[in-house]
Structure formats: structure tokens, C-alpha cells
Coordinates of C-alpha atoms in Angstrom, one line a residue:
Chain F
M1 CA 192.6 176.9 -32.2
S2 CA 194.7 179.7 -30.9
V3 CA 193.6 178.8 -27.3
S4 CA 194.6 175.2 -27.5
M5 CA 198.0 175.9 -29.0
P6 CA 199.8 176.9 -25.7
S7 CA 198.5 173.8 -23.9
I8 CA 200.1 171.6 -26.5
A9 CA 203.4 173.5 -26.8
A10 CA 203.8 173.9 -22.9
P11 CA 204.5 170.2 -22.0
A12 CA 206.9 169.8 -24.9
S13 CA 209.0 172.9 -23.9
A14 CA 209.1 171.9 -20.3
K15 CA 210.3 168.4 -21.4
F16 CA 213.2 169.7 -23.3
S17 CA 213.8 172.8 -21.3
W18 CA 217.2 171.3 -20.3
L19 CA 218.2 171.3 -23.8
R20 CA 217.3 175.0 -24.2
R21 CA 219.6 176.0 -21.5
M22 CA 222.5 174.7 -23.5
G23 CA 224.4 176.8 -26.1
W24 CA 224.6 175.4 -29.5
L25 CA 228.2 174.5 -29.2
E26 CA 227.3 172.5 -26.1
R27 CA 224.5 170.8 -28.1
I28 CA 227.0 169.8 -30.8
G29 CA 229.3 168.3 -28.0
L30 CA 226.4 166.3 -26.6
A31 CA 225.5 165.0 -30.1
G32 CA 229.2 164.3 -30.6
V33 CA 229.4 162.2 -27.4
I34 CA 226.3 160.3 -28.3
A35 CA 227.9 159.6 -31.9
I36 CA 231.2 158.6 -30.4
T37 CA 229.5 156.1 -28.0
L38 CA 227.6 154.6 -31.0
L39 CA 230.9 154.4 -33.0
A40 CA 232.6 152.8 -30.0
I41 CA 229.9 150.1 -29.9
F42 CA 229.2 149.5 -33.6
G43 CA 232.4 150.9 -35.1
P44 CA 234.1 147.6 -35.9
Q45 CA 230.9 146.6 -37.9
L46 CA 230.9 149.9 -39.8
A47 CA 234.7 149.7 -40.6
P48 CA 235.2 149.5 -44.5
F49 CA 238.2 147.2 -44.1
D50 CA 239.6 144.5 -41.8
P51 CA 241.6 146.5 -39.2
M52 CA 244.1 143.7 -38.6
L53 CA 244.9 142.8 -42.1
R54 CA 246.9 144.0 -45.0
V55 CA 244.5 145.5 -47.5
A56 CA 246.5 147.8 -49.8
D57 CA 250.0 149.1 -50.4
A58 CA 251.8 150.4 -47.3
Y59 CA 252.0 154.2 -46.7
L60 CA 249.2 155.2 -49.0
P61 CA 248.4 158.9 -48.1
P62 CA 244.7 159.8 -47.0
G63 CA 242.3 159.7 -49.9
L64 CA 239.8 157.3 -51.4
P65 CA 239.1 154.4 -50.6
H66 CA 241.4 154.6 -47.7
L67 CA 240.0 157.8 -45.9
F68 CA 243.0 158.1 -43.3
G69 CA 245.5 156.3 -45.6
T70 CA 247.3 153.1 -44.8
D71 CA 250.1 152.2 -42.3
E72 CA 253.5 150.6 -42.6
I73 CA 252.1 147.1 -43.5
G74 CA 249.2 148.3 -45.6
R75 CA 246.4 148.3 -43.1
D76 CA 243.5 150.6 -43.4
L77 CA 244.0 153.4 -40.9
F78 CA 240.5 154.6 -40.8
S79 CA 239.2 151.0 -39.8
R80 CA 241.9 150.8 -37.2
V81 CA 241.0 154.2 -35.7
L82 CA 237.3 153.1 -35.6
L83 CA 238.3 150.1 -33.5
G84 CA 240.8 152.4 -31.5
I85 CA 237.9 154.6 -30.5
R86 CA 236.3 151.5 -28.7
Y87 CA 239.5 150.9 -26.8
T88 CA 239.5 154.4 -25.5
W89 CA 236.1 155.5 -25.0
L90 CA 234.5 152.5 -23.4
P91 CA 237.3 152.1 -20.8
G92 CA 237.1 155.7 -20.0
L93 CA 233.4 155.5 -19.3
A94 CA 234.0 152.3 -17.3
V95 CA 236.7 153.9 -15.1
I96 CA 234.3 156.9 -14.5
G97 CA 231.4 154.6 -13.5
I98 CA 233.4 152.5 -11.2
A99 CA 235.0 155.5 -9.5
L100 CA 231.6 157.0 -9.1
V101 CA 230.2 153.9 -7.5
I102 CA 233.1 153.5 -5.1
G103 CA 233.4 157.2 -4.4
S104 CA 229.8 157.9 -3.8
A105 CA 229.5 154.8 -1.5
V106 CA 232.5 155.8 0.6
G107 CA 231.4 159.5 0.6
V108 CA 227.8 158.8 1.7
F109 CA 228.9 156.4 4.4
A110 CA 231.4 158.9 5.8
G111 CA 229.2 161.9 5.6
M112 CA 226.4 160.1 7.3
M113 CA 228.5 158.7 10.1
G114 CA 230.4 161.8 10.9
G115 CA 232.7 161.6 13.9
W116 CA 236.0 159.7 13.9
V117 CA 234.9 157.7 10.7
D118 CA 234.6 161.0 8.8
A119 CA 237.8 162.3 10.2
L120 CA 239.7 159.2 9.3
F121 CA 238.1 159.3 5.8
Q122 CA 239.1 162.8 5.3
R123 CA 242.8 162.1 6.1
I124 CA 242.8 159.2 3.5
V125 CA 241.2 161.3 0.8
E126 CA 243.6 164.1 1.5
L127 CA 246.5 161.7 1.1
F128 CA 245.3 160.5 -2.2
L129 CA 244.8 164.2 -3.3
V130 CA 248.4 165.3 -2.4
L131 CA 250.1 162.2 -4.0
P132 CA 251.3 162.9 -7.6
S133 CA 248.7 160.5 -9.1
T134 CA 249.7 160.2 -12.6
L135 CA 253.2 159.4 -11.6
I136 CA 252.1 156.6 -9.2
A137 CA 249.5 155.4 -11.6
I138 CA 252.3 155.0 -14.2
S139 CA 254.5 153.2 -11.6
V140 CA 251.7 150.9 -10.6
V141 CA 251.2 149.9 -14.2
A142 CA 254.8 149.5 -14.9
A143 CA 255.2 147.2 -11.7
L144 CA 251.8 145.2 -12.4
G145 CA 252.8 144.7 -16.1
P146 CA 251.3 146.7 -19.1
G147 CA 247.7 146.0 -20.1
L148 CA 244.4 147.7 -20.4
L149 CA 242.9 146.2 -17.3
N150 CA 245.9 147.3 -15.1
T151 CA 245.8 150.7 -16.5
M152 CA 242.1 151.0 -15.8
I153 CA 242.7 149.8 -12.2
A154 CA 245.5 152.2 -11.5
I155 CA 243.5 155.3 -12.9
T156 CA 240.4 154.3 -10.9
I157 CA 242.5 154.1 -7.7
F158 CA 243.4 157.7 -8.0
W159 CA 240.0 158.9 -9.3
W160 CA 237.5 157.8 -6.7
P161 CA 238.8 160.0 -3.8
W162 CA 237.6 163.1 -5.8
Y163 CA 234.0 161.8 -6.0
A164 CA 234.1 160.6 -2.4
R165 CA 235.1 163.9 -1.2
M166 CA 232.4 165.7 -3.3
T167 CA 229.8 163.2 -2.2
R168 CA 230.7 163.5 1.4
D169 CA 230.6 167.4 1.2
E170 CA 227.1 167.3 -0.4
V171 CA 226.0 164.8 2.2
R172 CA 227.0 167.1 5.0
R173 CA 225.1 169.8 3.4
I174 CA 221.9 167.8 2.8
R175 CA 222.0 166.1 6.2
S176 CA 220.7 169.2 8.1
R177 CA 217.8 169.7 5.7
P178 CA 214.4 169.5 7.2
H179 CA 213.1 166.5 5.0
V180 CA 216.2 164.4 6.2
E181 CA 215.8 165.5 9.9
A182 CA 212.1 164.5 9.7
A183 CA 213.0 161.1 8.1
R184 CA 215.6 160.5 10.9
I185 CA 213.2 161.5 13.8
S186 CA 210.4 159.2 12.3
G187 CA 212.9 156.3 12.6
V188 CA 213.8 155.6 9.1
S189 CA 216.6 152.9 9.0
K190 CA 220.3 154.0 8.2
T191 CA 220.4 152.2 5.0
R192 CA 217.1 153.7 3.8
L193 CA 218.4 157.1 5.0
M194 CA 221.5 156.6 2.9
L195 CA 219.9 155.4 -0.2
R196 CA 216.5 157.3 -0.4
Y197 CA 217.3 160.6 1.3
L198 CA 221.0 161.4 1.1
L199 CA 222.3 159.7 -2.0
P200 CA 219.7 161.3 -4.6
G201 CA 220.7 164.7 -3.4
T202 CA 224.3 164.2 -4.5
V203 CA 223.5 163.1 -8.0
P204 CA 223.5 166.6 -9.8
A205 CA 226.9 167.6 -8.5
L206 CA 228.3 164.2 -9.2
L207 CA 226.9 164.1 -12.7
V208 CA 228.3 167.4 -13.6
A209 CA 231.8 166.4 -12.1
A210 CA 231.7 163.1 -13.9
T211 CA 230.8 164.5 -17.4
L212 CA 233.5 167.0 -17.1
D213 CA 235.9 164.3 -16.2
V214 CA 235.3 162.2 -19.2
A215 CA 237.8 164.3 -21.3
N216 CA 240.5 164.0 -18.6
I217 CA 240.1 160.4 -18.3
I218 CA 240.3 160.0 -22.2
L219 CA 243.5 162.1 -22.2
T220 CA 245.1 160.0 -19.2
L221 CA 244.2 156.8 -20.8
S222 CA 245.7 157.8 -24.1
L223 CA 248.8 159.1 -22.3
M224 CA 249.3 155.7 -20.7
S225 CA 248.6 154.0 -24.0
F226 CA 251.2 156.3 -25.7
L227 CA 253.7 155.2 -23.1
G228 CA 253.2 151.6 -24.1
L229 CA 251.3 150.7 -20.8
G230 CA 248.0 149.7 -22.6
L231 CA 247.1 146.8 -24.8
P232 CA 250.2 145.0 -26.6
A233 CA 251.3 145.7 -30.0
P234 CA 248.8 144.6 -32.7
A235 CA 245.8 146.1 -31.0
P236 CA 244.8 149.5 -32.4
E237 CA 244.8 151.8 -29.3
L238 CA 244.9 155.4 -30.5
G239 CA 247.6 156.7 -28.1
A240 CA 249.8 153.5 -29.0
M241 CA 249.2 154.0 -32.7
T242 CA 250.7 157.4 -32.4
A243 CA 253.6 156.4 -30.3
R244 CA 254.5 153.6 -32.7
S245 CA 254.5 155.7 -35.7
I246 CA 256.2 158.8 -34.1
D247 CA 259.4 158.6 -36.0
S248 CA 257.7 158.7 -39.4
L249 CA 256.2 162.0 -38.6
T250 CA 258.1 164.1 -41.3
V251 CA 257.4 161.4 -44.0
Y252 CA 254.0 159.8 -43.3
W253 CA 252.5 162.5 -41.1
W254 CA 249.1 161.0 -41.1
L255 CA 250.2 157.8 -39.2
P256 CA 251.0 159.6 -35.9
I257 CA 248.7 162.8 -36.3
L258 CA 245.4 161.3 -37.3
P259 CA 244.8 159.0 -34.4
A260 CA 245.9 161.9 -32.1
V261 CA 243.4 164.2 -33.8
V262 CA 240.7 161.7 -33.1
I263 CA 241.5 161.6 -29.4
F264 CA 241.4 165.3 -29.6
V265 CA 237.8 165.3 -31.1
M266 CA 236.7 162.9 -28.5
S267 CA 238.0 165.1 -25.7
V268 CA 236.6 168.3 -27.1
C269 CA 233.1 166.7 -27.6
A270 CA 233.3 165.4 -23.9
N271 CA 234.3 168.7 -22.6
L272 CA 231.6 170.6 -24.4
A273 CA 229.0 168.1 -23.4
G274 CA 230.2 168.4 -19.7
D275 CA 229.7 172.1 -19.9
G276 CA 226.3 171.5 -21.5
V277 CA 225.3 169.2 -18.6
R278 CA 226.5 171.8 -16.1
S279 CA 224.3 174.7 -17.7
A280 CA 221.4 172.1 -18.1
L281 CA 221.3 171.2 -14.5
R282 CA 222.0 174.8 -13.1
G283 CA 218.3 175.7 -14.1
A284 CA 216.9 172.5 -12.9
Chain J
M1 CA 255.3 181.4 10.6
A2 CA 258.0 178.9 11.9
P3 CA 255.6 176.6 13.8
Y4 CA 253.4 176.5 10.6
L5 CA 256.2 175.7 8.4
I6 CA 257.6 172.8 10.7
K7 CA 253.9 171.3 10.7
R8 CA 253.8 171.6 7.0
I9 CA 257.2 170.0 6.5
A10 CA 256.3 167.2 8.9
G11 CA 253.0 166.7 6.8
L12 CA 255.0 166.5 3.6
A13 CA 257.7 164.2 5.0
A14 CA 254.8 161.9 5.9
V15 CA 253.5 161.9 2.3
L16 CA 257.1 161.2 1.2
L17 CA 257.2 158.2 3.5
V18 CA 253.9 157.0 2.1
M19 CA 255.3 157.3 -1.4
S20 CA 258.4 155.4 -0.5
F21 CA 256.1 152.7 0.9
I22 CA 254.2 152.5 -2.2
V23 CA 257.3 152.1 -4.3
F24 CA 258.7 149.6 -1.9
C25 CA 255.5 147.5 -2.2
L26 CA 255.6 147.8 -5.9
Q27 CA 259.1 146.7 -5.9
S28 CA 258.4 143.7 -3.7
I29 CA 255.6 142.3 -5.8
I30 CA 257.8 141.6 -8.7
P31 CA 257.8 137.8 -9.0
A32 CA 261.6 137.4 -10.0
D33 CA 263.9 136.7 -7.1
P34 CA 266.5 139.5 -6.9
A35 CA 269.2 137.1 -5.5
R36 CA 268.5 134.6 -8.3
S37 CA 268.7 137.2 -11.0
L38 CA 272.0 138.4 -9.6
V39 CA 273.9 135.1 -9.6
G40 CA 272.3 133.7 -12.8
P41 CA 270.1 130.7 -13.4
S42 CA 272.8 128.0 -13.2
A43 CA 274.0 129.0 -9.6
P44 CA 273.3 126.3 -7.0
Q45 CA 270.4 126.9 -4.6
E46 CA 272.6 127.2 -1.5
T47 CA 274.5 130.2 -3.1
V48 CA 271.0 131.9 -3.7
E49 CA 270.0 131.2 -0.2
R50 CA 273.2 132.7 1.3
L51 CA 272.8 135.6 -0.9
R52 CA 269.1 136.1 0.0
E53 CA 270.3 136.1 3.8
E54 CA 273.1 138.6 3.0
M55 CA 270.7 140.9 1.1
G56 CA 268.2 140.8 3.9
L57 CA 265.5 139.2 1.7
N58 CA 264.5 136.8 4.4
D59 CA 263.8 139.5 6.9
P60 CA 260.3 140.4 7.8
L61 CA 258.7 142.9 5.4
L62 CA 258.7 145.8 7.7
V63 CA 262.5 145.3 8.5
Q64 CA 263.0 145.2 4.8
Y65 CA 261.2 148.5 4.4
G66 CA 263.3 150.1 7.2
H67 CA 266.5 149.0 5.3
F68 CA 265.0 150.5 2.0
V69 CA 264.3 153.8 3.7
S70 CA 267.8 154.0 5.4
R71 CA 269.3 153.4 1.9
L72 CA 267.1 156.1 0.4
V73 CA 268.2 158.6 3.0
E74 CA 271.9 157.7 2.1
G75 CA 270.9 158.6 -1.4
D76 CA 271.0 154.9 -2.7
L77 CA 268.1 154.4 -5.2
G78 CA 269.4 151.0 -6.3
T79 CA 270.9 149.9 -9.7
S80 CA 269.4 150.1 -13.1
I81 CA 268.9 146.9 -15.0
R82 CA 269.3 148.6 -18.4
T83 CA 272.4 151.0 -17.8
R84 CA 273.9 148.9 -15.1
Q85 CA 274.7 152.2 -13.2
P86 CA 273.4 153.3 -9.9
I87 CA 270.0 155.1 -10.4
A88 CA 271.1 158.0 -8.3
E89 CA 274.0 158.7 -10.6
D90 CA 271.6 158.5 -13.7
V91 CA 269.2 160.9 -11.9
L92 CA 272.2 163.3 -11.4
R93 CA 273.3 163.0 -15.1
Y94 CA 269.7 163.4 -16.7
G95 CA 268.2 165.4 -14.0
P96 CA 269.5 168.9 -15.0
A97 CA 268.1 168.6 -18.4
T98 CA 264.7 167.8 -17.0
L99 CA 264.8 170.5 -14.4
E100 CA 265.9 173.2 -17.2
L101 CA 262.8 172.0 -19.1
I102 CA 260.4 172.2 -16.3
L103 CA 261.5 175.6 -15.3
A104 CA 261.2 176.8 -18.8
A105 CA 257.8 175.3 -19.1
M106 CA 256.7 177.0 -15.8
V107 CA 258.0 180.4 -16.8
L108 CA 256.4 180.2 -20.4
G109 CA 253.1 178.7 -18.8
T110 CA 252.9 181.5 -16.4
A111 CA 253.5 184.2 -19.0
L112 CA 250.8 182.7 -21.3
A113 CA 248.6 182.3 -18.3
F114 CA 248.8 186.1 -17.8
I115 CA 248.1 186.7 -21.5
L116 CA 245.1 184.4 -21.5
A117 CA 243.7 186.1 -18.2
F118 CA 244.2 189.5 -19.6
A119 CA 242.6 188.7 -22.8
Q120 CA 239.6 187.3 -21.1
A121 CA 239.3 190.3 -18.7
T122 CA 239.7 193.0 -21.4
L123 CA 238.3 191.6 -24.6
A124 CA 234.8 192.0 -25.3
R125 CA 234.4 188.4 -26.8
S126 CA 235.4 186.5 -23.8
G127 CA 233.0 183.6 -24.8
A128 CA 235.2 183.0 -27.8
I129 CA 238.3 182.9 -25.6
R130 CA 236.5 180.5 -23.2
V131 CA 235.7 178.1 -26.0
G132 CA 239.3 178.6 -27.3
M133 CA 240.8 177.6 -24.0
L134 CA 238.4 174.6 -23.8
T135 CA 239.5 173.4 -27.2
L136 CA 243.2 174.0 -26.3
G137 CA 242.7 172.1 -23.1
S138 CA 241.3 169.1 -24.9
V139 CA 244.4 168.5 -27.0
P140 CA 246.4 165.4 -26.0
I141 CA 249.9 166.5 -25.1
F142 CA 251.4 164.3 -27.9
L143 CA 249.3 166.0 -30.5
T144 CA 250.5 169.6 -29.4
A145 CA 254.1 168.2 -29.4
L146 CA 253.8 166.6 -32.9
L147 CA 252.1 169.7 -34.4
L148 CA 254.7 172.0 -33.1
A149 CA 257.5 169.7 -34.3
Y150 CA 255.9 169.3 -37.7
F151 CA 255.2 172.9 -38.3
L152 CA 257.7 175.0 -36.5
W153 CA 260.6 172.6 -37.0
F154 CA 260.0 170.4 -40.0
K155 CA 258.1 172.8 -42.3
L156 CA 259.3 176.3 -41.3
G157 CA 262.6 175.4 -39.6
W158 CA 262.3 178.1 -37.1
F159 CA 263.2 176.1 -34.0
P160 CA 265.3 172.8 -33.7
G161 CA 263.1 169.8 -33.1
S162 CA 265.3 167.4 -31.1
G163 CA 268.1 167.3 -28.4
R164 CA 269.3 170.0 -26.1
I165 CA 272.2 171.6 -28.2
D166 CA 273.9 171.4 -31.6
I167 CA 277.4 171.3 -30.1
R168 CA 278.7 167.8 -29.9
R169 CA 279.7 166.4 -26.5
F170 CA 279.0 169.7 -24.9
S171 CA 279.2 169.6 -21.1
G172 CA 279.1 172.6 -18.7
P173 CA 279.9 172.9 -15.0
T174 CA 276.3 172.9 -13.8
G175 CA 274.5 170.8 -16.5
F176 CA 272.0 173.7 -17.2
F177 CA 273.1 174.6 -20.6
V178 CA 271.5 178.1 -20.5
L179 CA 273.4 178.9 -17.3
D180 CA 276.7 177.2 -18.6
G181 CA 276.7 179.4 -21.7
L182 CA 276.7 182.6 -19.4
L183 CA 279.2 181.0 -16.9
L184 CA 281.7 180.2 -19.6
G185 CA 281.1 183.4 -21.4
R186 CA 279.9 181.6 -24.6
P187 CA 276.5 183.4 -25.6
E188 CA 276.1 181.0 -28.6
V189 CA 275.7 178.1 -26.0
T190 CA 273.0 180.0 -24.1
L191 CA 271.1 181.0 -27.3
G192 CA 271.4 177.5 -28.8
A193 CA 270.1 176.0 -25.5
L194 CA 267.2 178.4 -25.4
R195 CA 266.3 177.7 -29.0
H196 CA 266.3 174.0 -28.3
L197 CA 264.3 174.6 -25.2
F198 CA 261.5 176.5 -26.8
L199 CA 259.4 173.9 -28.6
P200 CA 259.4 171.1 -25.8
A201 CA 258.7 173.9 -23.2
L202 CA 256.0 175.4 -25.3
A203 CA 254.2 171.9 -25.6
L204 CA 254.5 171.5 -21.8
S205 CA 253.4 174.9 -21.0
V206 CA 249.9 174.7 -22.8
P207 CA 248.2 172.8 -20.1
I208 CA 249.9 175.0 -17.4
A209 CA 248.7 178.1 -19.2
I210 CA 245.2 177.0 -19.4
S211 CA 244.5 175.9 -15.9
V212 CA 246.5 178.7 -14.3
G213 CA 245.0 181.2 -16.7
R214 CA 241.5 180.1 -15.9
S215 CA 242.2 180.3 -12.1
L216 CA 243.9 183.6 -12.4
S217 CA 241.2 185.2 -14.5
S218 CA 238.4 184.2 -12.1
A219 CA 240.5 185.3 -9.1
L220 CA 241.2 188.7 -10.8
V221 CA 237.6 189.3 -11.7
D222 CA 236.7 188.6 -8.1
V223 CA 239.3 190.8 -6.6
M224 CA 238.9 193.7 -8.9
R225 CA 235.2 194.1 -7.8
Q226 CA 236.2 194.4 -4.2
P227 CA 235.5 197.8 -2.3
Y228 CA 239.2 198.3 -1.5
I229 CA 240.0 198.5 -5.2
R230 CA 237.4 201.2 -5.6
T231 CA 238.9 202.9 -2.6
A232 CA 242.3 202.7 -4.2
R233 CA 241.0 204.2 -7.4
G234 CA 239.2 207.0 -5.5
K235 CA 242.4 207.8 -3.7
G236 CA 244.0 208.5 -7.2
L237 CA 246.5 205.6 -7.3
S238 CA 247.9 204.7 -10.7
A239 CA 246.2 201.7 -12.5
G240 CA 249.5 199.8 -12.5
H241 CA 250.0 200.3 -8.9
I242 CA 246.4 199.3 -8.0
F243 CA 246.7 196.2 -10.3
L244 CA 250.1 195.0 -8.9
R245 CA 249.7 195.9 -5.2
H246 CA 246.1 195.6 -4.6
G247 CA 244.8 193.3 -7.3
L248 CA 247.4 190.7 -8.3
R249 CA 248.7 190.2 -4.8
N250 CA 245.2 189.4 -3.4
A251 CA 244.4 187.2 -6.4
A252 CA 247.7 185.2 -6.3
S253 CA 246.7 182.4 -3.9
A254 CA 244.5 180.1 -6.1
P255 CA 246.7 180.5 -9.2
L256 CA 249.7 179.8 -7.3
A257 CA 248.1 176.6 -5.8
M258 CA 247.1 175.6 -9.3
L259 CA 250.7 176.2 -10.7
G260 CA 252.0 173.7 -7.9
L261 CA 249.2 171.2 -8.8
Q262 CA 250.2 171.4 -12.5
V263 CA 253.8 170.7 -11.8
G264 CA 252.5 167.4 -10.1
L265 CA 250.4 166.6 -13.2
M266 CA 253.3 167.4 -15.5
F267 CA 255.3 164.3 -15.1
G268 CA 253.1 162.2 -17.5
N269 CA 253.4 165.0 -20.0
L270 CA 257.0 165.3 -19.6
L271 CA 257.7 161.7 -20.4
I272 CA 255.8 162.2 -23.7
V273 CA 257.3 165.6 -24.6
E274 CA 260.9 164.4 -23.9
R275 CA 260.1 161.4 -26.1
V276 CA 258.9 163.4 -29.0
F277 CA 261.7 166.0 -28.9
A278 CA 264.4 163.5 -28.0
W279 CA 265.3 165.6 -24.9
P280 CA 267.9 163.7 -23.1
G281 CA 266.3 164.0 -19.7
L282 CA 264.7 161.9 -17.0
G283 CA 261.5 161.5 -18.9
L284 CA 263.3 160.0 -22.0
Y285 CA 265.3 157.8 -19.5
T286 CA 262.0 156.6 -18.0
V287 CA 260.4 155.9 -21.3
Q288 CA 263.4 153.9 -22.4
S289 CA 263.2 152.1 -18.9
F290 CA 259.6 151.1 -19.9
A291 CA 260.8 149.6 -23.1
T292 CA 263.3 147.3 -21.2
S293 CA 261.0 146.7 -18.1
D294 CA 263.7 148.4 -16.0
L295 CA 261.4 148.6 -13.0
P296 CA 264.1 149.7 -10.4
A297 CA 264.9 152.7 -12.6
I298 CA 261.3 153.6 -13.2
L299 CA 260.5 153.4 -9.5
G300 CA 263.6 155.2 -8.5
V301 CA 262.8 158.1 -10.9
A302 CA 259.2 158.1 -9.7
L303 CA 260.5 158.7 -6.2
V304 CA 262.7 161.5 -7.2
F305 CA 259.8 163.2 -9.0
G306 CA 257.5 162.6 -6.0
A307 CA 260.1 164.2 -3.7
F308 CA 260.4 167.2 -6.2
Y309 CA 256.7 167.5 -6.3
I310 CA 256.5 167.7 -2.6
L311 CA 259.3 170.4 -2.6
V312 CA 257.3 172.4 -5.2
T313 CA 254.2 172.0 -3.0
M314 CA 256.1 173.4 -0.1
L315 CA 257.5 176.3 -2.2
V316 CA 254.0 177.3 -3.3
E317 CA 252.8 177.3 0.3
I318 CA 255.6 179.7 1.2
A319 CA 254.8 181.9 -1.8
Q320 CA 251.2 181.8 -0.8
S321 CA 251.8 183.0 2.6
L322 CA 254.2 185.7 1.4
A323 CA 251.4 187.0 -0.9
D324 CA 248.7 186.7 1.7
P325 CA 249.9 186.8 5.3
R326 CA 246.5 185.5 6.7
I327 CA 247.3 182.0 5.2
A328 CA 250.2 181.5 7.6
L329 CA 247.9 181.7 10.6

């Protein structure tokens, strides 16, 4: 019995060894990120009240049955915030995903080609990195017209160069490794070299950067939403909810504060989870 | 150092040119015809055509861009739709308030960054400070601003929560109220201006303090481990002298770069903080321009901010090469 124990325990601990490398705070962050993602997908179904309709008196303070109180026309703030999580979290993940795809594609290409392609690419990325990005993103959305899609496009434009540079640097590092050299000499096609030999090597670094960026994206998106550059008025975007009720801060504090607190919770969880992913991959 | 500076200035001028091109492109994608909107919807088509010709709207795009740049060089940013004033005049009117706020936030942010870096270096529980910094760095800027306003202004009444000064229709020779009070010999003006500055500057300084503090503390940890620090200790130099002349000076480069980068990232936060604290600067001006879709004003201010950012980047590089002469090579 005592002999068979280690053989059962060993594979299990190997399977979850990445989780062991995280601190408990980081695990909470990771759990929070999973919970937020579920809320973003199923939140509207879980909402106790209709987020768009008047369900009670206006300006009820937080309590039961209205956990976060009610707003200026008697809508349930908690239900609206649940819907608002979807409008902030999912676009944030989408922006990261798209920026990762564009950035890694461009980065792998430039890193593999080298020469003038790489030099040209480096200059373009540098230009993006020195421009004041938030400022231009705001101007772009102001010019194209407010809206969630335009906001996402504007942020993506300024986000992919970071990933492109990171991928490119990783590729330059991996390129000279023996296994890649062996593949090149044995006549593997360029596409296959890119997809099977170079791209996989960039994944850990990109994964860490991307998870640490989720919080940044959430904060940038809610900043744009606060400035009125996101979805139009009735939609419950968290940043916009705070902005619209900002003048009632001293009377009905929960209206501007609680949506902002929810953004804060999302961003803390994302930051902790990002740290967790970093320490999990460090040992791998 | 001179050829290096010239090279950098040329590079930054190129960046400014790119920015102006982006702004120009954004301006020309608006569907509305500027000539038509100038003469009104009832004017005959010929008048609009003549005006288009006069305004150069029928020229090739590159020629139009040339005109746009030459107007910029003369300081003409166009006319605001909302205030019906030249945007350059608006910028001069609201600029000092914003510049005062930015400078205060940078000073406060640097001071807080030092405190954070020291706390992390000297206190035993640096893990707790790391988590604290992570938490503080996750707060959306409007939550920081709202909480500061709610507690320090509304609940406790320690600091004023809106505007620049309590004196009605105050205007000084420079537009920087802290400085004006000193120049006019009215300390109550300076004191009032500083009190009004505190909350918005504190809100703006939090992100600066965290990122500069992080970079400062890791740079200091790195530098203080170097052999030349041990040599300096061995020679019997005082701790303060070692820290200032040997430690801080060698660690300054990365935090300085971070400070410059933060100024670039500050503009979004500036809009929000000026909105929350009703600070009558360029940020509030821009927010009000959003509400009225005053695109020329938004883009004009963006261009001014962009130029300011490039200026800051240049100053940071000069400061870096002063701290570490190797950088100028």
C-alpha cells in the first residue's frame, strides 16, 4: 500500500505543478478571472431584474432586494453592472486576441526574413511606440464617431506593435537554435518553419505579456467609455455609467462609485492572474 | 553631445510630422463639407464651389497637407465649432491650468515613487508592498478621483474639490496661479491655488508613482549590488553621499524614461481628472468638445499634446545623458 502511494500521487502533482508555483493571491486572481468570464457570458441570464427597465423607485440605496441600489429612473444597478461586465470584459479579451494574432504574424515574418524587411518593420514599430497612443486612439474614435467597435479598432491599432516586437525578438533568439537550424538545412518549407518551429517558441513570452495586459486593456476601454466614446446612452457600459452619474456623487454615491469598483475588481483579478501565469511558466 | 542632439531632434520632428499627418487624415475623413457648413445649407452650389476653390479643398490631398503644415507652423490650428474662437487662442487660455496640473502631478508622482521605492528596499515585508502597488495600479483613474473627491473634499472638507481658485475672476500675468500669487505678492493666492491643485494632482500622480516607483526600486536594487558601491563603502564615504552620487545617479536612467513615458500616457487620465474636479484646463475643454463633436478642437488639442509629449521625451533624453554620459555616445 505504502509502495503504491507515490506512483498515484506523482502524476497528479506533475499535472498541477504549474498551479503550485503560484501564490494563493495569484490563485484567487485566476479564479476571479474565470468567474468574471463566466459572468460576462451568463451574467444577463443571472440578473435578478431587467437591466433596461424601471423596476423600483429611483435612487434607492444599496440593500435588499436591490444589491447595488437603483439609478435615476429606478433601474436595478446590480443587473446593469452584470450586463456592463460583458461590455467591458469580452471586448477587452477580443482586443488582446486580435492584437496577438496580428502582432505574432508580423513579428514571426519579420524575424524570419531578417534583412531589409526586418529593418523596415523595426522602424514602423518604433514609430508606433513613440507616438502618444491613448491620445491618438481617442482622436481616432472622435473622428470615426463613438462606438464600441471603433474604440476596439483604435486600441488594437496601438496594441499589436508591442506583441510584434516581442515575437520578433523571440524569433531572432530561437532562429539560431540547433533544432531550427537542422530543420532549415533539411529543407523544411518557410511556412512550415514559421508555423511549426518558430511560432511555438514565442508562446510563453506572449502568453505572459497578454495576460498581464488584460488589466491595461480593461482600464483603457473603461477610460474611453467614461469619455463617452463607447456604446451610446442606454447601454450599461461600466465607465459610461460612472461618467453619467458623476454629478450625483455627493448625494447618491453608489451610482458613480459601484460600477467603477467593479472595473477595479476586474482589473485586480486580471493583474493577479497575469502574475500567476508568469510564475507558473517560469518553472515550466 | 551636439550631433547626438541634432539627430534626436530630427527624429522627433519626423514623429511630429507623422502625428500631424494622422490628424490631417482624420480631419479629411469627416463626411461634412467644410465649405458647405461655412455658408449654410441654403447657399447656391456655385458659391460653395467658389469657396471650395478659395479654401484649396479641390487641390490634391498632398498639396492640402502642405497647406495644413504651413498653417500649423504659423500657429494656426483652425477654428473651434463650439467656442467659435481660433483653437490656438483657446489653447493659450486653458493651457497654463493644464501645465500647472501636469507639473504638480509629476512632482508629486516622483516624490511618491521615491517613498514607494524606499519602502520596498528597506521594509521587511516587501511582498505586501508589491501586492499593494499591484492593487493601486489596478484602480481606474476615475475611481481614484471620485474617492479622493468624496472623502477628502465632501466628507472631511480638507481640500477643495473643484476649480482652480476661490477668488472670482482672478487672472494673473502668467496664468500659473501658484506663480502669480508670488509675483503679485499675494500669498493667499498661491496657497489657495496649491490647495486646489492637491486633489487632482494626487489622482494623476498615482499611476506615475507606481510605474516610476517600480522601475526606480528595481534599478536601485541592481545598482546598490555593484562592486563600486562596496568600494565606496570601503573608502568610508557617508551613506548619503554613496546613495546620491553613486547609487541614484547610476539608477536614474530607467526611471527617467518611465517618467517621460507616463507623461505620454497621462493625457487620457488628464481628461478624466479635469472633468471630475472641474479643472478649467485643456482636458475639460476636450471633454466638452467631445460632447459637441467639435472635431477641429479635439484634433487641435491632440496635436498640442503630441508636441508637448515629444518635448518631454527630448528633455528626458537630455536628463538621461546628464546623469549617465555614456548614453550620449
